[in-house]
């Protein structure tokens, strides 16, 4: 019997920097719990631009050391644009190019393996996107040691939210939103960059132990108010459907993004 979805928590920050610092503290707290017990810490990273500041913080002092042994940290991706891994539009490129040099600069060594290792990127550059989705699905099944009908349980999934209320690459009214069996699917373009995507599916997101939304900027204000306080519209506002059956969902939002939220009475 799935537990009742845990209550959603929304936390307001004055700006993106303070939001990113809080997210870093949450990341290292969850990571240290697992790594200190010599257990893998399995994360799905968010793409887009909002999490870049968080990734910089995690690859530098004091957060980098606080994680402990990064070899126990597995960085997967919530979604990826179907572009080469060295493209400026690649979510892998964004996260990898921020974290690896930062760690090297501060620690002199390259504690984050430069290739492979803790980064498990989606092979979204493959010409056959369906095959790429299936390949990543197999990667997840092997890593989490799960069989048909089972879903991976990430310790943490980081998500951003688009101005249309999408998360990962689950765009409003697109077929990917209806998927309830596959772990990873290919989807048509949604917002910029208008390229096909690979995305984790909703059942994977909702099987996570912890979900952390990072939402900043005035351009998210209307969608955030609709997602958090508007009528249920799971097809039109995919982020509304992210409610882990046995996990937490926490929204870290900055003042600009929260500007349309009615003040808590
Ligand atoms: C992507 C992301 C996407 C992103 C939101 C917010 O591939 O674009 O995974 O879901 O998180 O669109 O993007 P920003 O952080 O750039 O506003």
Short mmCIF file of C-alpha atoms and ligand atoms in Angstrom, two decimals:
data_model
loop_
_atom_site.label_atom_id
_atom_site.label_comp_id
_atom_site.label_asym_id
_atom_site.label_seq_id
_atom_site.Cartn_x
_atom_site.Cartn_y
_atom_site.Cartn_z
CA UNK A 1 0.00 0.00 0.00
CA UNK A 2 1.68 3.24 -1.10
CA UNK A 3 1.97 5.73 1.70
CA UNK A 4 -0.05 8.91 1.52
CA UNK A 5 1.95 11.53 -0.48
CA UNK A 6 3.94 13.55 2.00
CA UNK A 7 2.99 17.19 2.33
CA UNK A 8 4.60 19.57 -0.09
CA UNK A 9 6.93 22.13 1.43
CA UNK A 10 7.52 25.56 -0.17
CA UNK A 11 10.44 27.64 1.09
CA UNK A 12 11.02 31.25 0.04
CA UNK A 13 14.46 32.82 -0.45
CA UNK A 14 15.44 36.44 -1.14
CA UNK A 15 17.49 35.48 -4.19
CA UNK A 16 18.89 32.60 -6.26
CA UNK A 17 22.20 32.53 -4.37
CA UNK A 18 20.58 31.90 -1.00
CA UNK A 19 18.28 29.35 -2.65
CA UNK A 20 21.31 27.56 -4.14
CA UNK A 21 23.13 27.53 -0.79
CA UNK A 22 20.12 25.92 0.86
CA UNK A 23 19.92 23.34 -1.93
CA UNK A 24 23.63 22.57 -1.46
CA UNK A 25 23.15 22.00 2.27
CA UNK A 26 20.23 19.66 1.54
CA UNK A 27 22.28 17.80 -1.09
CA UNK A 28 25.26 17.22 1.21
CA UNK A 29 23.04 16.28 4.14
CA UNK A 30 21.35 13.56 2.09
CA UNK A 31 24.63 12.50 0.47
CA UNK A 32 26.54 12.28 3.75
CA UNK A 33 23.80 10.06 5.23
CA UNK A 34 24.35 7.47 2.49
CA UNK A 35 28.09 7.86 1.88
CA UNK A 36 28.86 7.62 5.60
CA UNK A 37 27.16 4.21 5.55
CA UNK A 38 29.21 3.25 2.44
CA UNK A 39 26.04 3.25 0.35
CA UNK A 40 25.63 4.77 -3.11
CA UNK A 41 23.99 8.20 -3.23
CA UNK A 42 21.88 8.26 -6.40
CA UNK A 43 20.86 11.64 -7.77
CA UNK A 44 19.13 12.82 -10.94
CA UNK A 45 20.39 16.28 -11.87
CA UNK A 46 18.18 19.03 -13.27
CA UNK A 47 19.05 20.71 -16.52
CA UNK A 48 18.48 24.26 -17.69
CA UNK A 49 20.21 27.26 -16.11
CA UNK A 50 18.83 27.53 -12.57
CA UNK A 51 20.88 24.71 -10.99
CA UNK A 52 24.25 25.96 -12.37
CA UNK A 53 24.96 27.94 -9.17
CA UNK A 54 24.20 24.87 -7.05
CA UNK A 55 26.58 22.71 -9.09
CA UNK A 56 29.34 25.30 -8.64
CA UNK A 57 28.80 25.28 -4.87
CA UNK A 58 28.87 21.49 -4.66
CA UNK A 59 32.24 21.27 -6.45
CA UNK A 60 33.92 23.74 -4.08
CA UNK A 61 34.66 24.13 -0.38
CA UNK A 62 33.01 23.55 2.04
CA UNK A 63 30.39 21.49 0.26
CA UNK A 64 32.72 19.26 -1.77
CA UNK A 65 34.48 17.88 1.29
CA UNK A 66 31.21 17.59 3.21
CA UNK A 67 29.93 14.97 0.77
CA UNK A 68 32.79 12.67 1.68
CA UNK A 69 33.68 10.08 -0.93
CA UNK A 70 32.35 11.33 -4.29
CA UNK A 71 33.05 7.92 -5.80
CA UNK A 72 29.89 6.83 -3.97
CA UNK A 73 27.87 9.59 -5.66
CA UNK A 74 26.08 8.68 -8.90
CA UNK A 75 24.98 11.67 -10.97
CA UNK A 76 22.23 10.73 -13.40
CA UNK A 77 20.11 13.20 -15.39
CA UNK A 78 16.39 13.94 -15.23
CA UNK A 79 16.37 14.82 -18.89
CA UNK A 80 18.64 15.71 -21.77
CA UNK A 81 18.41 17.59 -25.00
CA UNK A 82 19.14 15.49 -28.13
CA UNK A 83 22.40 17.30 -28.91
CA UNK A 84 26.09 16.25 -28.68
CA UNK A 85 27.49 16.04 -25.13
CA UNK A 86 29.83 18.98 -25.86
CA UNK A 87 26.99 21.21 -27.08
CA UNK A 88 26.28 24.31 -24.99
CA UNK A 89 22.65 23.11 -25.02
CA UNK A 90 23.55 19.82 -23.31
CA UNK A 91 22.50 19.47 -19.67
CA UNK A 92 25.40 17.06 -19.19
CA UNK A 93 27.79 19.68 -20.63
CA UNK A 94 26.39 22.33 -18.26
CA UNK A 95 26.79 20.19 -15.13
CA UNK A 96 30.07 18.49 -16.09
CA UNK A 97 31.80 21.66 -17.29
CA UNK A 98 30.90 23.41 -14.01
CA UNK A 99 31.71 20.64 -11.54
CA UNK A 100 34.87 18.99 -12.89
CA UNK A 101 37.09 22.09 -13.40
CA UNK A 102 35.83 23.66 -10.15
CA UNK A 103 36.78 20.56 -8.15
CA UNK A 104 40.15 20.37 -9.91
CA UNK A 105 40.89 24.07 -9.26
CA UNK A 106 40.13 23.83 -5.59
CA UNK A 107 41.52 20.40 -4.87
CA UNK A 108 44.31 20.23 -7.44
CA UNK A 109 43.28 16.75 -8.42
CA UNK A 110 40.40 15.65 -10.52
CA UNK A 111 38.42 13.94 -7.79
CA UNK A 112 35.36 13.89 -10.01
CA UNK A 113 36.16 11.34 -12.72
CA UNK A 114 36.54 13.27 -15.96
CA UNK A 115 34.52 10.76 -17.94
CA UNK A 116 32.05 8.12 -16.98
CA UNK A 117 32.61 7.40 -13.33
CA UNK A 118 30.02 9.25 -11.31
CA UNK A 119 28.45 11.00 -14.31
CA UNK A 120 25.87 8.75 -15.98
CA UNK A 121 24.86 10.86 -18.93
CA UNK A 122 21.94 10.16 -21.23
CA UNK A 123 23.19 9.10 -24.73
CA UNK A 124 20.89 11.75 -26.24
CA UNK A 125 23.20 12.40 -29.17
CA UNK A 126 22.27 9.03 -30.73
CA UNK A 127 20.32 9.48 -33.96
CA UNK A 128 17.67 6.96 -32.83
CA UNK A 129 16.12 8.67 -29.80
CA UNK A 130 13.91 5.72 -28.93
CA UNK A 131 16.97 3.45 -28.81
CA UNK A 132 18.77 6.06 -26.69
CA UNK A 133 15.86 6.14 -24.23
CA UNK A 134 15.87 2.35 -24.00
CA UNK A 135 19.65 2.34 -23.52
CA UNK A 136 19.40 4.72 -20.56
CA UNK A 137 16.51 2.71 -19.18
CA UNK A 138 18.79 -0.35 -19.19
CA UNK A 139 21.51 1.70 -17.48
CA UNK A 140 19.04 2.53 -14.71
CA UNK A 141 17.76 -1.05 -14.42
CA UNK A 142 21.33 -2.37 -14.13
CA UNK A 143 22.43 0.26 -11.63
CA UNK A 144 19.36 -0.03 -9.40
CA UNK A 145 19.13 -3.80 -9.95
CA UNK A 146 15.48 -3.66 -10.87
CA UNK A 147 13.40 -5.84 -13.16
CA UNK A 148 10.32 -5.32 -15.33
CA UNK A 149 7.55 -3.35 -13.63
CA UNK A 150 9.93 -1.96 -11.03
CA UNK A 151 11.06 1.68 -10.79
CA UNK A 152 14.39 3.11 -9.56
CA UNK A 153 14.20 4.94 -6.25
CA UNK A 154 16.51 7.95 -6.44
CA UNK A 155 17.73 9.36 -3.13
CA UNK A 156 17.30 12.82 -4.65
CA UNK A 157 15.87 14.19 -7.87
CA UNK A 158 16.60 17.85 -8.65
CA UNK A 159 14.05 19.56 -10.88
CA UNK A 160 13.59 22.97 -12.43
CA UNK A 161 10.26 24.27 -13.67
CA UNK A 162 9.66 25.97 -16.99
CA UNK A 163 7.43 29.05 -17.45
CA UNK A 164 4.84 26.61 -18.87
CA UNK A 165 4.86 24.50 -15.72
CA UNK A 166 6.91 21.66 -17.22
CA UNK A 167 9.58 19.78 -15.30
CA UNK A 168 12.35 17.56 -16.65
CA UNK A 169 11.15 17.26 -20.27
CA UNK A 170 7.57 16.47 -19.32
CA UNK A 171 5.87 19.19 -21.31
CA UNK A 172 2.15 20.09 -21.10
CA UNK A 173 -0.22 17.84 -23.06
CA UNK A 174 2.60 15.72 -24.53
CA UNK A 175 2.42 11.91 -24.66
CA UNK A 176 5.47 11.52 -22.38
CA UNK A 177 3.30 12.79 -19.52
CA UNK A 178 0.99 9.76 -19.85
CA UNK A 179 3.78 7.16 -19.67
CA UNK A 180 3.32 4.88 -16.66
CA UNK A 181 5.55 1.89 -17.51
CA UNK A 182 8.75 3.08 -19.14
CA UNK A 183 11.53 4.70 -17.09
CA UNK A 184 12.85 6.91 -19.89
CA UNK A 185 11.15 8.12 -23.07
CA UNK A 186 11.96 10.33 -26.01
CA UNK A 187 9.78 13.40 -26.39
CA UNK A 188 9.19 16.14 -28.95
CA UNK A 189 10.60 19.60 -28.33
CA UNK A 190 8.76 21.73 -25.81
CA UNK A 191 10.44 25.01 -25.05
CA UNK A 192 13.81 26.42 -26.14
CA UNK A 193 16.04 24.81 -27.27
CA UNK A 194 13.54 23.30 -29.73
CA UNK A 195 15.22 19.92 -30.04
CA UNK A 196 13.87 16.48 -29.15
CA UNK A 197 14.58 15.37 -25.58
CA UNK A 198 14.97 12.27 -23.43
CA UNK A 199 13.25 12.40 -20.07
CA UNK A 200 12.64 10.38 -16.94
CA UNK A 201 8.96 9.55 -16.67
CA UNK A 202 6.50 10.59 -13.97
CA UNK A 203 6.48 7.17 -12.23
CA UNK A 204 10.26 7.47 -11.78
CA UNK A 205 9.99 10.98 -10.37
CA UNK A 206 7.22 9.93 -7.99
CA UNK A 207 9.20 6.94 -6.74
CA UNK A 208 11.98 9.20 -5.44
CA UNK A 209 12.79 9.51 -1.76
CA UNK A 210 13.34 13.27 -2.08
CA UNK A 211 12.49 15.76 -4.79
CA UNK A 212 13.88 19.28 -4.77
CA UNK A 213 12.45 21.91 -7.13
CA UNK A 214 14.66 24.95 -7.72
CA UNK A 215 12.59 27.82 -9.14
CA UNK A 216 13.91 31.36 -9.59
CA UNK A 217 13.01 34.41 -11.65
CA UNK A 218 10.02 36.55 -12.49
CA UNK A 219 9.32 34.53 -15.65
CA UNK A 220 8.29 31.56 -13.46
CA UNK A 221 5.91 33.55 -11.21
CA UNK A 222 2.65 32.90 -13.07
CA UNK A 223 3.29 29.19 -13.61
CA UNK A 224 4.43 28.75 -10.00
CA UNK A 225 1.27 30.33 -8.64
CA UNK A 226 -0.87 28.10 -10.90
CA UNK A 227 1.09 24.96 -10.01
CA UNK A 228 1.11 25.55 -6.26
CA UNK A 229 -2.20 27.29 -5.64
CA UNK A 230 -4.28 26.98 -8.82
CA UNK A 231 -6.86 24.35 -9.73
CA UNK A 232 -5.63 20.83 -10.52
CA UNK A 233 -4.48 20.71 -14.13
CA UNK A 234 -2.06 17.77 -14.38
CA UNK A 235 -2.06 17.78 -18.18
CA UNK A 236 -1.50 21.51 -18.52
CA UNK A 237 0.82 21.85 -15.52
CA UNK A 238 3.06 18.75 -15.37
CA UNK A 239 4.90 19.94 -12.24
CA UNK A 240 1.61 19.60 -10.32
CA UNK A 241 1.83 15.82 -10.77
CA UNK A 242 5.17 15.51 -8.99
CA UNK A 243 4.02 14.10 -5.65
CA UNK A 244 6.21 11.19 -4.52
CA UNK A 245 4.12 8.31 -3.17
CA UNK A 246 6.63 7.71 -0.39
CA UNK A 247 8.98 10.66 -0.36
CA UNK A 248 9.28 14.40 0.13
CA UNK A 249 8.84 17.20 -2.38
CA UNK A 250 10.33 20.57 -1.44
CA UNK A 251 10.05 23.73 -3.52
CA UNK A 252 12.90 26.21 -3.11
CA UNK A 253 11.70 29.44 -4.70
CA UNK A 254 13.15 32.93 -4.83
CA UNK A 255 11.24 36.13 -4.19
CA UNK A 256 10.77 36.92 -7.90
CA UNK A 257 9.31 33.51 -8.74
CA UNK A 258 7.05 33.71 -5.67
CA UNK A 259 5.79 37.20 -6.54
CA UNK A 260 2.35 35.90 -7.63
CA UNK A 261 1.87 33.60 -4.64
CA UNK A 262 -0.72 34.95 -2.21
CA UNK A 263 0.91 35.58 1.21
CA UNK A 264 0.37 32.76 3.69
CA UNK A 265 -2.38 33.84 6.14
C1 LIG B 1 15.80 21.38 -19.49
C2 LIG B 1 15.43 21.21 -18.04
C3 LIG B 1 14.12 21.87 -17.78
C4 LIG B 1 14.45 23.05 -16.89
C5 LIG B 1 13.34 24.05 -16.88
C6 LIG B 1 13.81 25.33 -16.17
O1 LIG B 1 16.37 20.47 -20.08
O2 LIG B 1 15.58 22.51 -19.97
O3 LIG B 1 15.54 20.01 -17.54
O4 LIG B 1 13.14 21.08 -17.19
O5 LIG B 1 14.69 22.56 -15.57
O6 LIG B 1 13.00 24.36 -18.22
O7 LIG B 1 14.90 25.82 -16.90
P1 LIG B 1 15.74 27.09 -16.36
O8 LIG B 1 16.39 26.64 -15.09
O9 LIG B 1 16.75 27.37 -17.45
O10 LIG B 1 14.76 28.20 -16.15
#
